[in-house]
XYZ file of C-alpha atoms in Angstrom:
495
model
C 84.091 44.982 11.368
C 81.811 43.153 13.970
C 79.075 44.874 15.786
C 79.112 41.741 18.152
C 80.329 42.408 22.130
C 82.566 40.399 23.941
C 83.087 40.053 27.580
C 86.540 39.411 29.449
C 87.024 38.180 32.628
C 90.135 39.405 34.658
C 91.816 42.689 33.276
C 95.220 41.142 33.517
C 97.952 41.392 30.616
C 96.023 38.674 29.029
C 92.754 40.151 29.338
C 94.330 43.502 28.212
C 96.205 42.347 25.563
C 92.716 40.067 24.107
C 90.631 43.302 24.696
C 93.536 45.431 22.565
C 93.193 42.847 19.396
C 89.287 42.653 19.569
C 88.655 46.357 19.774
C 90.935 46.582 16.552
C 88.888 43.419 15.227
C 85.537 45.874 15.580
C 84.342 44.148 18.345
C 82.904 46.269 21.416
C 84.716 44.857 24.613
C 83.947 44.881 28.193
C 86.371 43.773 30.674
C 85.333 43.042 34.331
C 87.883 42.516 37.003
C 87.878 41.731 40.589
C 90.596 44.264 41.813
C 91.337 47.836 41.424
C 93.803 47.685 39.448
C 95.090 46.414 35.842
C 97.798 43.764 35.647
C 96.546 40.855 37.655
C 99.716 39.188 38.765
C 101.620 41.976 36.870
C 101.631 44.175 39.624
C 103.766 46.556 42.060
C 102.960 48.114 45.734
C 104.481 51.622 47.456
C 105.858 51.290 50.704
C 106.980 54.335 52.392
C 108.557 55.699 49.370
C 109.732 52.243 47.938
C 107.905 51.077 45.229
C 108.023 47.122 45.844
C 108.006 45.092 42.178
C 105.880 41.602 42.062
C 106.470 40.227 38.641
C 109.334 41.424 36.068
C 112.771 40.295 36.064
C 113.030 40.061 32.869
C 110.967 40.591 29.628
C 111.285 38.708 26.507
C 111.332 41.126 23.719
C 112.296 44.310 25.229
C 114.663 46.019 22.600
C 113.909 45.868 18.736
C 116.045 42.978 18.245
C 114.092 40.145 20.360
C 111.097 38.628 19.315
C 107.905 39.856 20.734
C 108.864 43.408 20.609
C 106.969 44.630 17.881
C 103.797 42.777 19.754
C 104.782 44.338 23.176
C 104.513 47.857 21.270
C 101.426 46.450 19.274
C 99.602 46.399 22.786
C 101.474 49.640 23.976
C 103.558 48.142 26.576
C 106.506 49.251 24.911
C 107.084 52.708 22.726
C 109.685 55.329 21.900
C 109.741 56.551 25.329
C 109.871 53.426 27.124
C 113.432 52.623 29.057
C 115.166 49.243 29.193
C 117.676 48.116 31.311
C 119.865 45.041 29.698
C 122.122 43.058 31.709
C 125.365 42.967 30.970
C 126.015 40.650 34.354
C 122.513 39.093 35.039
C 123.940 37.375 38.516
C 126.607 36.787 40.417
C 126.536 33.158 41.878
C 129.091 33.137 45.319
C 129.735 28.977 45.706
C 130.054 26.974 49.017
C 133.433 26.526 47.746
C 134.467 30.132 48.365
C 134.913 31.308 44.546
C 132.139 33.006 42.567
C 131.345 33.522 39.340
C 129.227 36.245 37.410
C 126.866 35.156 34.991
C 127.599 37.562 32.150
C 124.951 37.956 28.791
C 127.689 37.729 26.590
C 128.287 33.974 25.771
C 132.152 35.178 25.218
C 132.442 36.194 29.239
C 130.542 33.530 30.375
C 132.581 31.017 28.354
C 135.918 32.589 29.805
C 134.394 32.553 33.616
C 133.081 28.936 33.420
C 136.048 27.560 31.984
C 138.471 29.843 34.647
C 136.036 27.631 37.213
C 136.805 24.753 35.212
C 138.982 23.811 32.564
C 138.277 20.097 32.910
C 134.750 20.737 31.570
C 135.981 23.075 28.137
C 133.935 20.718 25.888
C 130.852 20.957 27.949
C 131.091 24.490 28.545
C 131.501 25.139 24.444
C 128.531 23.365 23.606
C 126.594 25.160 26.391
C 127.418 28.518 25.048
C 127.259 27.550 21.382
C 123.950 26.643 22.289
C 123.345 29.934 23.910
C 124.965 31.604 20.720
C 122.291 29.569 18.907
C 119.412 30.347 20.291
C 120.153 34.143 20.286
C 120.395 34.001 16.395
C 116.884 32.504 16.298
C 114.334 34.951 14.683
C 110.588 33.891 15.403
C 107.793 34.922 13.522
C 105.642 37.505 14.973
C 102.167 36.003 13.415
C 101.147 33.314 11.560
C 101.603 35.133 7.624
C 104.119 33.856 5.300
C 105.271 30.393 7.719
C 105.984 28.381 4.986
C 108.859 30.907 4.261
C 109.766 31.018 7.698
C 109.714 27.313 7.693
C 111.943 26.908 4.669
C 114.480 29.728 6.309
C 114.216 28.290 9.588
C 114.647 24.654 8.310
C 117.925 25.905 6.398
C 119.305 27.562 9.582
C 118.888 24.144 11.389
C 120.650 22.227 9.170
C 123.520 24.588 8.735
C 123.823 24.488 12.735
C 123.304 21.112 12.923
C 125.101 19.484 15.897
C 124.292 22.334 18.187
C 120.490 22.247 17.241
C 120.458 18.654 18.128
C 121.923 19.829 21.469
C 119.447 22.612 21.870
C 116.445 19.554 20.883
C 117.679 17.320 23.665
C 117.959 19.739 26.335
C 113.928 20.002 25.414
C 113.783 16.143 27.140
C 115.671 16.615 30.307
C 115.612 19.427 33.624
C 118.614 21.364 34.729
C 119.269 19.255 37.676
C 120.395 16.106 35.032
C 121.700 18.559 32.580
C 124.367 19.785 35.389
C 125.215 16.327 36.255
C 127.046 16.449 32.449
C 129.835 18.607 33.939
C 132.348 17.374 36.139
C 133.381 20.225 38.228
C 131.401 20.542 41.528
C 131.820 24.256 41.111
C 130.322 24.531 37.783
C 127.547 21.770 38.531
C 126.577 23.689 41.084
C 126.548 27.417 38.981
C 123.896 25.474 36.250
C 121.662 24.935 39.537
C 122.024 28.177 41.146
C 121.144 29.950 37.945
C 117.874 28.896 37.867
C 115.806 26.222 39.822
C 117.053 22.650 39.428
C 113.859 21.025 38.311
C 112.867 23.243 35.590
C 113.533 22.441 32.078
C 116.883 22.655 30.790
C 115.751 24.327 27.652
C 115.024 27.208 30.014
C 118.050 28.342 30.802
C 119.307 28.034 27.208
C 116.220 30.763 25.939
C 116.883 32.878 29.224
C 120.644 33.265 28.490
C 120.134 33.157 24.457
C 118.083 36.121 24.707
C 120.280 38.232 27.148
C 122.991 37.641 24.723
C 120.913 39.533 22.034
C 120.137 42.245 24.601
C 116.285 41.345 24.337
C 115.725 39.744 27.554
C 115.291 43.323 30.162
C 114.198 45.253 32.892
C 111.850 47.507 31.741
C 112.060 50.937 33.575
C 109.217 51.825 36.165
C 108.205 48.035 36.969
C 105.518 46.006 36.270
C 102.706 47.818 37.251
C 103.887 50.847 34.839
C 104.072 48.255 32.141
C 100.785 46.694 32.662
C 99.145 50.504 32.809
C 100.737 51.441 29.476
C 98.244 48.176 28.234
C 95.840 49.470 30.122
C 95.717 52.902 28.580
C 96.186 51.574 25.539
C 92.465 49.683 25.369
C 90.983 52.584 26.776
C 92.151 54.621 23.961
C 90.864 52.345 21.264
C 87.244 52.384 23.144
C 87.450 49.668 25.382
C 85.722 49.397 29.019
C 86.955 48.049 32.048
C 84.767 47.812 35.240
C 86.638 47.289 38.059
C 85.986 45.855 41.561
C 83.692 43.571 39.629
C 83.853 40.067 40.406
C 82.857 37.593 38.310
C 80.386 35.130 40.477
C 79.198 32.896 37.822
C 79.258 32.539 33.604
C 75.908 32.238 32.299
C 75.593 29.510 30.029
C 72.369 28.436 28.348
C 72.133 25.317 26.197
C 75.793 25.037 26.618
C 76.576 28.372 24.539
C 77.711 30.967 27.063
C 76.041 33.885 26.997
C 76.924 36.627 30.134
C 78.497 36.817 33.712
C 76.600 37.533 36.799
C 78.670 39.875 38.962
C 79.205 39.191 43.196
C 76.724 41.934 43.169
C 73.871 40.167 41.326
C 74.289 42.014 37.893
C 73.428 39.976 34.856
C 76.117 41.443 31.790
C 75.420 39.562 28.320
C 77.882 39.422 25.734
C 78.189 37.258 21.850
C 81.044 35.817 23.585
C 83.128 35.109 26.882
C 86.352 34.969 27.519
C 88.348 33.529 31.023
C 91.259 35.263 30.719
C 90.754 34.718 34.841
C 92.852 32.203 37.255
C 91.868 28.607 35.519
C 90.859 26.878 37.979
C 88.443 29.433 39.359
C 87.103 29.627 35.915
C 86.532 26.216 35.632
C 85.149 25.101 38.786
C 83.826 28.104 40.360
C 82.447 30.395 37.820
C 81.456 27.255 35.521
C 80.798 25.353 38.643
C 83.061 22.088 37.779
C 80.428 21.219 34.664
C 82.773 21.442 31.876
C 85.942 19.992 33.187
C 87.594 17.428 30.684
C 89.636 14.790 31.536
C 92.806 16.994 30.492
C 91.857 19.681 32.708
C 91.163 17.339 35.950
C 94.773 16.072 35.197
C 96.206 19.155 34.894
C 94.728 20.272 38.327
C 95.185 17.253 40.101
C 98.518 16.094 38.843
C 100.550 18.680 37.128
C 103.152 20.107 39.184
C 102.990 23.563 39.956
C 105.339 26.816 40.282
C 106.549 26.518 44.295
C 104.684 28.765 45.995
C 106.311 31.311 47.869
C 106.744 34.421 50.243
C 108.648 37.622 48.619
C 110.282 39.936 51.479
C 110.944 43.109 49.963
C 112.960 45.750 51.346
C 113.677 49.406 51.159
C 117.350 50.050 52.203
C 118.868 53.844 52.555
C 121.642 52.634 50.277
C 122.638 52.643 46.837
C 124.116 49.556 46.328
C 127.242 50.692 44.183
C 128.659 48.409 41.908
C 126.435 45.740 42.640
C 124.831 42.879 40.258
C 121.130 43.143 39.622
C 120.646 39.546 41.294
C 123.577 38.002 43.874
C 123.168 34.330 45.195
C 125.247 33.778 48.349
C 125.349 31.068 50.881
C 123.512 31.754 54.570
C 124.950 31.063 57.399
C 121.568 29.569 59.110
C 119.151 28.502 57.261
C 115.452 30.590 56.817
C 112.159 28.663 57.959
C 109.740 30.132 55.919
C 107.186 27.155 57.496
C 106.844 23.938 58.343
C 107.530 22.558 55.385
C 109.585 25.388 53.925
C 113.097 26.545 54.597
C 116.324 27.522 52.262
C 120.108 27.762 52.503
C 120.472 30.343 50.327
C 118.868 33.686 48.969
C 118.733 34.820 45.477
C 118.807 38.844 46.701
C 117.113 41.072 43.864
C 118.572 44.537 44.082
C 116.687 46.632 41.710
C 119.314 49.984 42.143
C 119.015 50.723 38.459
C 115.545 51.707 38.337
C 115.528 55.101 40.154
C 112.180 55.449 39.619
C 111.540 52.649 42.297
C 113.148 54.515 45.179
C 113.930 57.994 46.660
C 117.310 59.180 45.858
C 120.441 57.127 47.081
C 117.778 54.529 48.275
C 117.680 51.160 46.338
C 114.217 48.209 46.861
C 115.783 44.302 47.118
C 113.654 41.381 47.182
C 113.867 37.411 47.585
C 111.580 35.149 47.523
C 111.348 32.138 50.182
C 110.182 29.083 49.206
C 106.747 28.345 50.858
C 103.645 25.955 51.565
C 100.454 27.597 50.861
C 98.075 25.432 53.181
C 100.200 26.709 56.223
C 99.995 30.406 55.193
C 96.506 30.137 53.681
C 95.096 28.455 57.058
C 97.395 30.752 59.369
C 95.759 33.762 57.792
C 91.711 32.864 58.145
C 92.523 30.865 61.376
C 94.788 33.101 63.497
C 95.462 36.662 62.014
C 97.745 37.535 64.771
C 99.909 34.833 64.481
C 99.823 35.031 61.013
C 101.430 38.535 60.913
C 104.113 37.461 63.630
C 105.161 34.724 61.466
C 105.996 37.185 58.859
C 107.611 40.040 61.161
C 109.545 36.714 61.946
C 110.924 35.529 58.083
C 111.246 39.124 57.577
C 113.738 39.728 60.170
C 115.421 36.511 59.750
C 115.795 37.749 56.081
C 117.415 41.291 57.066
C 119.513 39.640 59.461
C 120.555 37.086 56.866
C 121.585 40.169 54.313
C 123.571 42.245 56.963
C 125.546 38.932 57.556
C 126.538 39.337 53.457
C 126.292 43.525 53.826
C 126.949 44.187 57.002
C 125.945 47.377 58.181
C 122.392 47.119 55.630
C 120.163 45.837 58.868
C 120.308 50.033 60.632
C 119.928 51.310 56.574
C 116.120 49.119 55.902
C 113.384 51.412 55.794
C 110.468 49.682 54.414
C 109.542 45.951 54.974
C 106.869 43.962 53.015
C 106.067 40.082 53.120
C 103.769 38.902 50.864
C 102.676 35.269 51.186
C 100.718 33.113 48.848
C 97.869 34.099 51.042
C 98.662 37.699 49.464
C 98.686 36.661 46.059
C 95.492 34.612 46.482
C 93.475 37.402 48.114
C 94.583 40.169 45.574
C 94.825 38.450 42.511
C 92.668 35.318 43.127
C 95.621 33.167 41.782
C 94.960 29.375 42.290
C 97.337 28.379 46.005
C 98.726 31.613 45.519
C 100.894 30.481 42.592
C 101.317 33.447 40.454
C 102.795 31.821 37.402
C 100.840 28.480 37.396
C 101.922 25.050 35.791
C 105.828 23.793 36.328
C 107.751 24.027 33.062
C 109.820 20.858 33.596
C 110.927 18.472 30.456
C 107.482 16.734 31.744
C 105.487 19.332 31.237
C 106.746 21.955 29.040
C 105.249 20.589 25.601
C 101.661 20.396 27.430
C 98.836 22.562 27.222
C 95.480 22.805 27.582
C 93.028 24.287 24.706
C 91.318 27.274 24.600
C 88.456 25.970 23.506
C 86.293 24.087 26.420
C 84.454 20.692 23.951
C 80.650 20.879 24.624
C 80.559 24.576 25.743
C 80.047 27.105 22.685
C 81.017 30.695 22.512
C 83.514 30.581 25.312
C 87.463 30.819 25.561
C 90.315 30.573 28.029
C 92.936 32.426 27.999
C 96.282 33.456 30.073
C 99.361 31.470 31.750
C 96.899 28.349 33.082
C 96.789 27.345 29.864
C 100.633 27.039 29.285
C 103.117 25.265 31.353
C 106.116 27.971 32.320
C 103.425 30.552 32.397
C 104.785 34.342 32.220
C 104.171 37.086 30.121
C 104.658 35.607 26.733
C 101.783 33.725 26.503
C 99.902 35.950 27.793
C 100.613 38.766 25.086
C 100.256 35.934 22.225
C 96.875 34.534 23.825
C 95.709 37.797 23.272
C 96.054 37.662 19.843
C 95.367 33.734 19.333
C 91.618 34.181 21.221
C 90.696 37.197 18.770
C 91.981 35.286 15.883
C 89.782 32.259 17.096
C 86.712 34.291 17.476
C 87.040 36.482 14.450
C 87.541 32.303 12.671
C 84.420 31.529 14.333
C 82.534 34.794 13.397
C 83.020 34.468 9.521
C 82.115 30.330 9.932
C 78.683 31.684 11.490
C 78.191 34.184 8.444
């Protein structure tokens, strides 16, 4: 047991999940965060009745069989009582072509609806679901005890899968858009791109899939702001405090060892230790004021390509949506300008009508998110409020009339219209250009990362989805165990 205090910036699942592990580590916790809320980018809104999600497709871990589940119940996100939803059909992708194709969790399906697409590409298409099959036999460990077992096990598992492991490796080096250029059907080439975003890494789409297949990879009933709450309640119970509608102006640091936050409101708070588990670049070159940037990190925010940003229109439609896929990806027959810079061809529509808990009876919430340029919307907003909210009365009407075209008759059912831009996400969550999952995980980037430990500044961490290309709610669960692990190592070094 410690008697030592530490403070946490930014009561997001990060910040949540670090405070969780420290209180059980004895350490007396104080989180300060700049909103009213927990969850940071974790979050949900109610709109006349609709309850309008912001974050969780999908969550790795949800039933007892994925990795990260015992963690997610560790932190209390997850319990007895908690509800999943597992896809049997995750999409259904309608082609330019005319045909479609449903993009079942179970590699068998998929494997029979590719190859009815295309029989031309039946080696291809095996190797992509044995790869799938692969990946969903994987078991990770949940902590760092016993790994050389794990190693020996894993390392035996490897070799006894051996050509499709080496297939799994090399889809590590290249991004979805040059992994669909290995089939030859211009239906199925373009299925591997409308699954998920062309420039990502390929690897991606393998873990996403692999996981469905084991029914691990969820919806977890009542949304993300309901999840992040459970972690919230969680910390409270095990003593921890959270101050909110604090925000964090500047971290104290004397001699280079950090030692408090002042708060907006001039309040000095002094702690053993700090952690950012705050947007990363605000941490480093606001609240640290740019004086302990490394040449990693000035790459990272200078060169590393980020998530697109992007405006989500949700709506709330008097209709249940019977029979539908959680996600359909159809054609439009005029394109959307978001902006300027930003327009699409196509929506990914996110109908959420098996969650009744988002919506009154009979009444479903659907989403999509528009690709978008954050200098436009940023300026727009402090520059010309007016025109600012015409320009989204504008994308969100285009977007209604764009779904009646595929459900005609939804335009007279919508209820409840929201636009959030990455002006929104910046001024409620402080997210760097209103990206709210940070660094790009392309085959470029994916294997990057930036350290939790800032050289030449003692008794300070970062934490959170800035450190970690890809981003997401993974890393933010396990940096809440790695930074109590780190400080508890640094604790019994001091002794």
């Amino acid at each position: 047991m410690s008697n030592k205090k530490v403070i946490l910036i930014g009561a997001g699942v990060t910040g949540l999940c670090s405070g969780i592990n420290l209180e059980k580590a004895g350490y007396e916790v104080e989180i300060y965060e700049m909103h009213s809320l927990p969850g940071g980018v974790c979050t949900a809104w109610k709109r006349n009745g609709y309850v309008f999600d912001g974050c969780i497709n999908w969550l790795m871990g949800s039933s007892p069989d994925g990795y990260f589940h015992d963690l997610w119940r560790e932190v209390g996100a997850l319990d007895d009582t908690t509800k999943v939803v597992e896809y049997d059909v995750y999409s259904v992708v309608e082609l330019s072509s005319g045909r479609k194709i449903s993009i079942y969790t179970d590699p068998e399906k998929l494997e029979k609806e590719m190859l009815a697409l295309s029989g031309e590409d039946e080696k291809e298409i095996k190797r992509f679901i044995r790869a799938i099959k692969l990946f969903s036999r994987l078991q990770f460990p949940a902590d760092n005890v016993n790994m050389v077992g794990y190693i020996v096990r894993l390392a035996g598992f490897l070799i006894s899968n051996a050509g499709t492991a080496l297939m799994f490796i090399r889809l590590f080096g290249m991004d979805i858009k040059d992994y669909a250029k290995r089939f030859r059907n211009p239906d199925i080439r373009e299925t591997i791109l409308r699954i998920i975003d062309g420039d990502i890494g390929a690897s991606m789409l393998v873990m996403m899939l692999g996981y469905m297949a084991k029914k691990a990879n969820g919806f977890v009933i009542g949304g993300s702001l309901e999840f992040a709450k459970r972690i919230e309640k969680k910390y409270l119970s095990l003593g921890g405090k959270i101050f909110y509608d604090s925000r964090v102006k500047e971290i104290i640091v004397e001699n280079n060892k950090a030692t408090g936050i002042r708060l907006e409101n001039r309040k000095i708070c002094n702690a053993d230790y700090i952690v950012s588990a705050a947007d990363g670049y605000d941490t480093i070159y606001r609240m640290l004021g740019g004086k302990y940037k490394t040449p990693l990190i000035e790459e990272a925010y200078s060169k590393w390509k980020l998530f697109p940003a992007t405006c989500q229109v949700s709506l709330g439609v008097a209709d249940e949506f019977k029979n539908e896929p959680p996600m359909i990806s159809f054609i439009l027959k005029k394109k959307i300008i978001t902006d300027p810079k930003s327009s699409t061809g196509e929506l990914h529509l996110r109908i959420l009508n098996f969650d009744r808990s988002l919506a009154p009876a009979g009444k479903t919430p659907v989403a999509v998110m528009l690709p978008a340029d954050y200098d436009y919307w940023a300026n727009l907003r402090n520059e010309n409020k007016a025109e600012y909210d015409k320009q989204k009365k504008r994308i969100a009407e285009e977007t209604i009339e764009a779904i009646n075209n595929r459900f005609p008759g939804i335009k007279e059912k919508v209820e409840a219209v929201d636009v959030a831009t990455p002006a929104t996400y910046e001024r409620y969550t402080n997210v760097w250009k209103g990206r709210w999952e940070g660094f790009w995980p392309n085959a470029k980037q994916v294997r990057k990362k930036i350290p939790y430990k800032i050289p030449g500044l003692s008794n300070f961490w970062m934490a959170g989805q800035w450190l970690h290309p890809g981003g997401g709610l993974p890393p933010a669960l396990m940096d809440g165990k790695q930074v109590c692990s780190e400080i508890c190592k640094k604790d019994r070094q001091d002794k």
